Coordinates of C-alpha atoms in Angstrom, one line a residue:
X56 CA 15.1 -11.3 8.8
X57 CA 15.6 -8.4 7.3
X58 CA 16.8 -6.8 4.0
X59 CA 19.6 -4.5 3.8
X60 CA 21.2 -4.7 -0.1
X61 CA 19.2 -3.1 -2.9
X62 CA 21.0 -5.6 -4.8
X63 CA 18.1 -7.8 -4.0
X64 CA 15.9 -6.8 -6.3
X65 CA 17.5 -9.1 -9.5
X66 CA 15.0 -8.3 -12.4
X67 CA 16.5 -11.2 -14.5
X68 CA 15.6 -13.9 -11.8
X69 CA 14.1 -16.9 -12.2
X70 CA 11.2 -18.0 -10.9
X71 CA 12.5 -19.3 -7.5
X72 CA 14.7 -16.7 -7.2
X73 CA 12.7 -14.4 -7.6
X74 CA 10.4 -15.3 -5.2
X75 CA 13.3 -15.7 -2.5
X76 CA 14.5 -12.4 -2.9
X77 CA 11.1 -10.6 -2.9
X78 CA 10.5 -12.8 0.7
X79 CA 13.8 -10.9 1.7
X80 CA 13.4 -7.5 0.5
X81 CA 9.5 -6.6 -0.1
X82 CA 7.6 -8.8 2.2
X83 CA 10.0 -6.3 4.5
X84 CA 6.9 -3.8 3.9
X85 CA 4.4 -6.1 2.5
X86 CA 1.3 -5.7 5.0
X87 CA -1.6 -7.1 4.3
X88 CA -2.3 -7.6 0.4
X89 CA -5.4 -10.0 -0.6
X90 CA -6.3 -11.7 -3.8
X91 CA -8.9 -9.5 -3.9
X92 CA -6.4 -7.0 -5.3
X93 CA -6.0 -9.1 -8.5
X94 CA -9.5 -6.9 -9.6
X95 CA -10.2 -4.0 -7.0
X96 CA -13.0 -1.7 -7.0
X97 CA -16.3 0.2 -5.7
X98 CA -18.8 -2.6 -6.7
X99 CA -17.4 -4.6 -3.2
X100 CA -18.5 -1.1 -1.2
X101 CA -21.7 -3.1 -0.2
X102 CA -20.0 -5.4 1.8
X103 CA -17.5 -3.2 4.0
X104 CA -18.9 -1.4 7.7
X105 CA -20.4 1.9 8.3
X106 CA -17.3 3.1 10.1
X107 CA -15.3 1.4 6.8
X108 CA -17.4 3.9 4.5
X109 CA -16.8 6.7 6.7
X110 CA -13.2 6.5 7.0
X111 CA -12.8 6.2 3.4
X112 CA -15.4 8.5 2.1
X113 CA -13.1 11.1 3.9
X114 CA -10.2 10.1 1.7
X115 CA -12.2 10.8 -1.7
X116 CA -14.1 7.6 -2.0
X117 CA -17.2 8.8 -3.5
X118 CA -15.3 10.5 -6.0
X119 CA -13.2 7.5 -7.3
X120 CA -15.1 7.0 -10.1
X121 CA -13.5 10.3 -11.5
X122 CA -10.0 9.3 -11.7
X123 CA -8.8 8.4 -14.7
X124 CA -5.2 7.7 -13.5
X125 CA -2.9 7.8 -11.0
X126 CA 0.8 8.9 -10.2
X127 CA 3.0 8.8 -6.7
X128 CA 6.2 7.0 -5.8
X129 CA 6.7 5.3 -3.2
X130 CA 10.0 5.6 -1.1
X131 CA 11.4 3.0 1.8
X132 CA 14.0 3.6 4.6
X133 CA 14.4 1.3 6.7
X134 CA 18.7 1.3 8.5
X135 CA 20.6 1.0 5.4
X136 CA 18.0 -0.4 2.9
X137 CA 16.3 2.5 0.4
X138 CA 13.7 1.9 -1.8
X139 CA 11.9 3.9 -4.3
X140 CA 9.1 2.9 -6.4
X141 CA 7.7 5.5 -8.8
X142 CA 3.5 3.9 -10.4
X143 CA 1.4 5.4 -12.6
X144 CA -2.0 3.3 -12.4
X145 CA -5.3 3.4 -14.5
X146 CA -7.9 2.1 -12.1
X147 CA -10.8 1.7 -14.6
X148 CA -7.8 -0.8 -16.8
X149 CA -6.1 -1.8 -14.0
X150 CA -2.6 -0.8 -16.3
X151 CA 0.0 0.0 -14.4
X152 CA 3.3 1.2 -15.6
X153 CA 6.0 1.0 -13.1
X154 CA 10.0 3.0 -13.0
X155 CA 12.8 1.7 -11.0
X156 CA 16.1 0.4 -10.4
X157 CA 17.7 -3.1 -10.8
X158 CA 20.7 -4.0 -8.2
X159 CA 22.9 -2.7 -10.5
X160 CA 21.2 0.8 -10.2
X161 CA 20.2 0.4 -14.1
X162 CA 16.9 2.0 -15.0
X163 CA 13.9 -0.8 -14.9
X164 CA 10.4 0.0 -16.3
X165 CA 7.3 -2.1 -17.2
X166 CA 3.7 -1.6 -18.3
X167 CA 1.0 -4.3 -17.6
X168 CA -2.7 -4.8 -17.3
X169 CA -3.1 -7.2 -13.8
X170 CA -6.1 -9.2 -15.8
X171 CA -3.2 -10.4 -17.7
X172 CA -0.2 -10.8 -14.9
X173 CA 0.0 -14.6 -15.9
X174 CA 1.4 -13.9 -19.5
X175 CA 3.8 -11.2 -17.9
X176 CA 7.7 -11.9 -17.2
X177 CA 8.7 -13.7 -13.8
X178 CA 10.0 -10.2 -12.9
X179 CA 6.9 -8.5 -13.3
X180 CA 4.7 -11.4 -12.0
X181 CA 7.0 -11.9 -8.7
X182 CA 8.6 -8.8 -7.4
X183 CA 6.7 -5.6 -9.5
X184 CA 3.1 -6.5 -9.2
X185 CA 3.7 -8.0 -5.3
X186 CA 5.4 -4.3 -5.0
X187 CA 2.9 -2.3 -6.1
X188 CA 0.0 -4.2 -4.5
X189 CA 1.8 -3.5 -1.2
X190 CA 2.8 -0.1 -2.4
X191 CA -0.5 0.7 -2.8
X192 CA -2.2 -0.3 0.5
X193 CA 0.0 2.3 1.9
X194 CA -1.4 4.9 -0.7
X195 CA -4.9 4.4 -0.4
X196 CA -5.4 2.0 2.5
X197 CA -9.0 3.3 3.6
X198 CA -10.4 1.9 0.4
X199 CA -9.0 -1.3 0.9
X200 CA -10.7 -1.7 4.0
X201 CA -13.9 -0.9 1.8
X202 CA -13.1 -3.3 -0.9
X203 CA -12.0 -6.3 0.7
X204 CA -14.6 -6.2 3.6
X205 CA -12.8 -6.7 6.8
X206 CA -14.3 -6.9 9.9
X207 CA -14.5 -3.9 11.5
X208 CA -14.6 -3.0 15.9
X209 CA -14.9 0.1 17.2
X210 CA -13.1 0.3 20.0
X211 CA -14.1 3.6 21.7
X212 CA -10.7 5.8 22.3
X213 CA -7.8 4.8 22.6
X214 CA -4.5 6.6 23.6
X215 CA -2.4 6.5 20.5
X216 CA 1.0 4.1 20.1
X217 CA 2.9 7.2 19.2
X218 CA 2.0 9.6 21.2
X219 CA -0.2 10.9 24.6
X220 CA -2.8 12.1 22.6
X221 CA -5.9 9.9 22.2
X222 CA -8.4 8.8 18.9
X223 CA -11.0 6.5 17.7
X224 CA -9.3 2.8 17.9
X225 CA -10.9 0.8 15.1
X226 CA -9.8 -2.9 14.5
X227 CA -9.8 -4.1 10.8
X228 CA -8.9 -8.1 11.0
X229 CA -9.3 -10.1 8.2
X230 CA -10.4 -13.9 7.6
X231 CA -8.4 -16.5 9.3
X232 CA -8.8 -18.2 6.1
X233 CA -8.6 -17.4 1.9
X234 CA -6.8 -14.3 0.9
X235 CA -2.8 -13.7 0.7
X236 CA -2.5 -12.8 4.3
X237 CA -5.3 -14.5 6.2
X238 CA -5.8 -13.4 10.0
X239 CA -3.7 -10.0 9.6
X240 CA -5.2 -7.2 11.7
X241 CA -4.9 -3.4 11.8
X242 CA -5.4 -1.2 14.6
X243 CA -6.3 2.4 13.2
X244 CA -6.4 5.5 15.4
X245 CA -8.8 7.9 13.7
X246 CA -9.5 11.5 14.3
X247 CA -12.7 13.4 14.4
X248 CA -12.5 13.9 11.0
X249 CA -12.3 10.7 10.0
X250 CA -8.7 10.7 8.9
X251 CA -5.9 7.9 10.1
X252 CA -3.7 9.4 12.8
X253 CA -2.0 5.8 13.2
X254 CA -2.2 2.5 12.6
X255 CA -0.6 -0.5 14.2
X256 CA -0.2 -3.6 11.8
X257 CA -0.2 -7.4 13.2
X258 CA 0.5 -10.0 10.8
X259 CA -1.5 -12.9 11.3
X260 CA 0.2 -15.8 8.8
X261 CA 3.1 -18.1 10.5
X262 CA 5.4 -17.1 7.0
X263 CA 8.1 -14.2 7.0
X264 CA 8.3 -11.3 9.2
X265 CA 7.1 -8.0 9.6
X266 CA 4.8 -9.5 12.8
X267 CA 4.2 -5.9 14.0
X268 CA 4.5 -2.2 12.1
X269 CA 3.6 0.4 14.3
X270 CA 3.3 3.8 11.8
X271 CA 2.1 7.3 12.3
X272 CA -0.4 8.8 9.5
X273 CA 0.7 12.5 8.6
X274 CA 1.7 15.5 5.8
X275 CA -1.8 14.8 4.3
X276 CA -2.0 16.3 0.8
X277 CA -5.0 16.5 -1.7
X278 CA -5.1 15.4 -5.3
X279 CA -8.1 16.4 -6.8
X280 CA -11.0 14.0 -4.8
X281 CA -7.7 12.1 -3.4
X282 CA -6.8 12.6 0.1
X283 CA -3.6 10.9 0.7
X284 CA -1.2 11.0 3.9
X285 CA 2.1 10.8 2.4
X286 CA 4.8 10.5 5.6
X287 CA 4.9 7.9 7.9
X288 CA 7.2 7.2 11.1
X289 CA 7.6 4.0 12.9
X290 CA 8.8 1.0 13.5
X291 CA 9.0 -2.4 11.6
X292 CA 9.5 -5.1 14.4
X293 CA 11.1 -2.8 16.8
X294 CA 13.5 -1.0 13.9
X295 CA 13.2 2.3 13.1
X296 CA 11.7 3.0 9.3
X297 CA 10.2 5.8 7.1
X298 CA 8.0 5.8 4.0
X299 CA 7.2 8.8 2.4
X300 CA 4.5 9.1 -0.8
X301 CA 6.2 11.8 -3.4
X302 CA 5.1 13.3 -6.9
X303 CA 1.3 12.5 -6.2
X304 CA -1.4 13.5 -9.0
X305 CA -4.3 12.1 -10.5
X306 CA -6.0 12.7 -13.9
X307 CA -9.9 13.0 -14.2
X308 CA -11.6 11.3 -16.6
X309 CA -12.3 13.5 -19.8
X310 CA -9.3 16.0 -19.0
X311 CA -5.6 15.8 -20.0
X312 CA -4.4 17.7 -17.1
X313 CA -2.3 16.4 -13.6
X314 CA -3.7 17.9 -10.9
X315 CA -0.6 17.6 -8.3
X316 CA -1.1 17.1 -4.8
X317 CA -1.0 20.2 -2.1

């Protein structure tokens, strides 16, 4: 059921393999990913909820446009398995250069447009870009929401799963049918100022666990127009994990300059 050697992730693979091990190791944290994210972007805004916008316009969504690039790895704990992921993504291009280790703890790096993942390596096409499209949900979830047009509940307050303390409950579930994970659901716990305080993930597809992540939102940091919580606690089906977002900066369009996250 769960992962626990990093020498799992076997860049040299094929096809099959590949697939196998990704089931074992990433689909460990892979939430909720879509087709959609083949070709992401503002232009599906229309079609997402008022509370959708609202969440996400808190987390920089207005300003997305300005963002020439992107840079955060991510990093996994969950008992003896440790992961770390380090992107750097052009959303305008959808290029995304990736840096980490194969099971033998060499050095593994790729750069690829997504328009073109079918002309990519078996490595890149079944464990990198399935990593960083989960990678990235934890990064900037609230736009997801936006983009891939859930439907949304608001469900009043709720007392949170992590704590006494109570926020907004609003229920994102997604189609029981099309997409990568058809029926999955997140409960969010929002504050007053719109920000995720915790979410509570419940994966709706019969295949491979996680069935239920349960994750606080915290450490938020700012990166330019980017608001991004960076440290989450929780638990993966009842097991204890932590994923933390490091080295976060973006790059504006028309400047040369990282702006790092405080």
């Amino acid at each position: 059921m769960f992962a626990t050697k990093a020498k799992e992730l076997d860049m040299s693979s094929t096809p099959t393999r590949a697939r196998s091990e990704m089931n074992g190791l990433y689909l460990t944290f892979v939430f909720a990913f879509s087709m959609l994210l083949i070709s992401p972007g503002p232009s599906r805004a229309q079609e997402s909820t008022p509370i959708a916008q609202q969440i996400a316009k808190a987390y920089g969504l207005d300003s997305f446009g300005q963002i020439e690039a992107i840079r955060y790895t991510w990093n996994a704990e969950l008992g003896d398995l440790k992961l770390s992921h380090k992107w750097e993504w052009s959303p305008k291009t959808d290029t995304v250069s990736y840096e980490g280790k194969d099971k033998e703890g060499k050095e593994v790096k790729a750069t690829y447009q997504r328009s073109q993942l079918g002309s990519q390596s078996d490595a890149v096409k079944n464990v990198i870009d399935p990593a960083f499209a989960n990678d990235q949900y934890w990064f900037i979830l609230p736009f997801h929401f936006v983009w891939d047009g859930p439907t949304a509940t608001d469900e009043g307050m709720q007392k949170l799963p992590t704590g006494d303390a109570s926020a907004q409950r609003v229920v994102m579930k997604y189609p029981s049918e099309g997409g990568y994970q058809p029926g999955d659901t997140w409960d969010l716990y929002v504050g007053a100022d719109k920000r995720i305080e915790a979410i509570v993930y419940h994966r709706g597809a019969p295949n491979p666990p996680p069935k239920l992540v349960i994750a606080t939102y915290t450490d938020y940091k700012k990166a330019g127009p980017l608001l991004v919580s960076t440290d989450h606690h929780g638990t993966l089906d009842g097991k204890p994990m932590r994923l933390t977002i490091t080295d976060v900066s973006v790059k504006l369009t028309g400047s040369d300059n990282w702006i790092n996250a405080q």
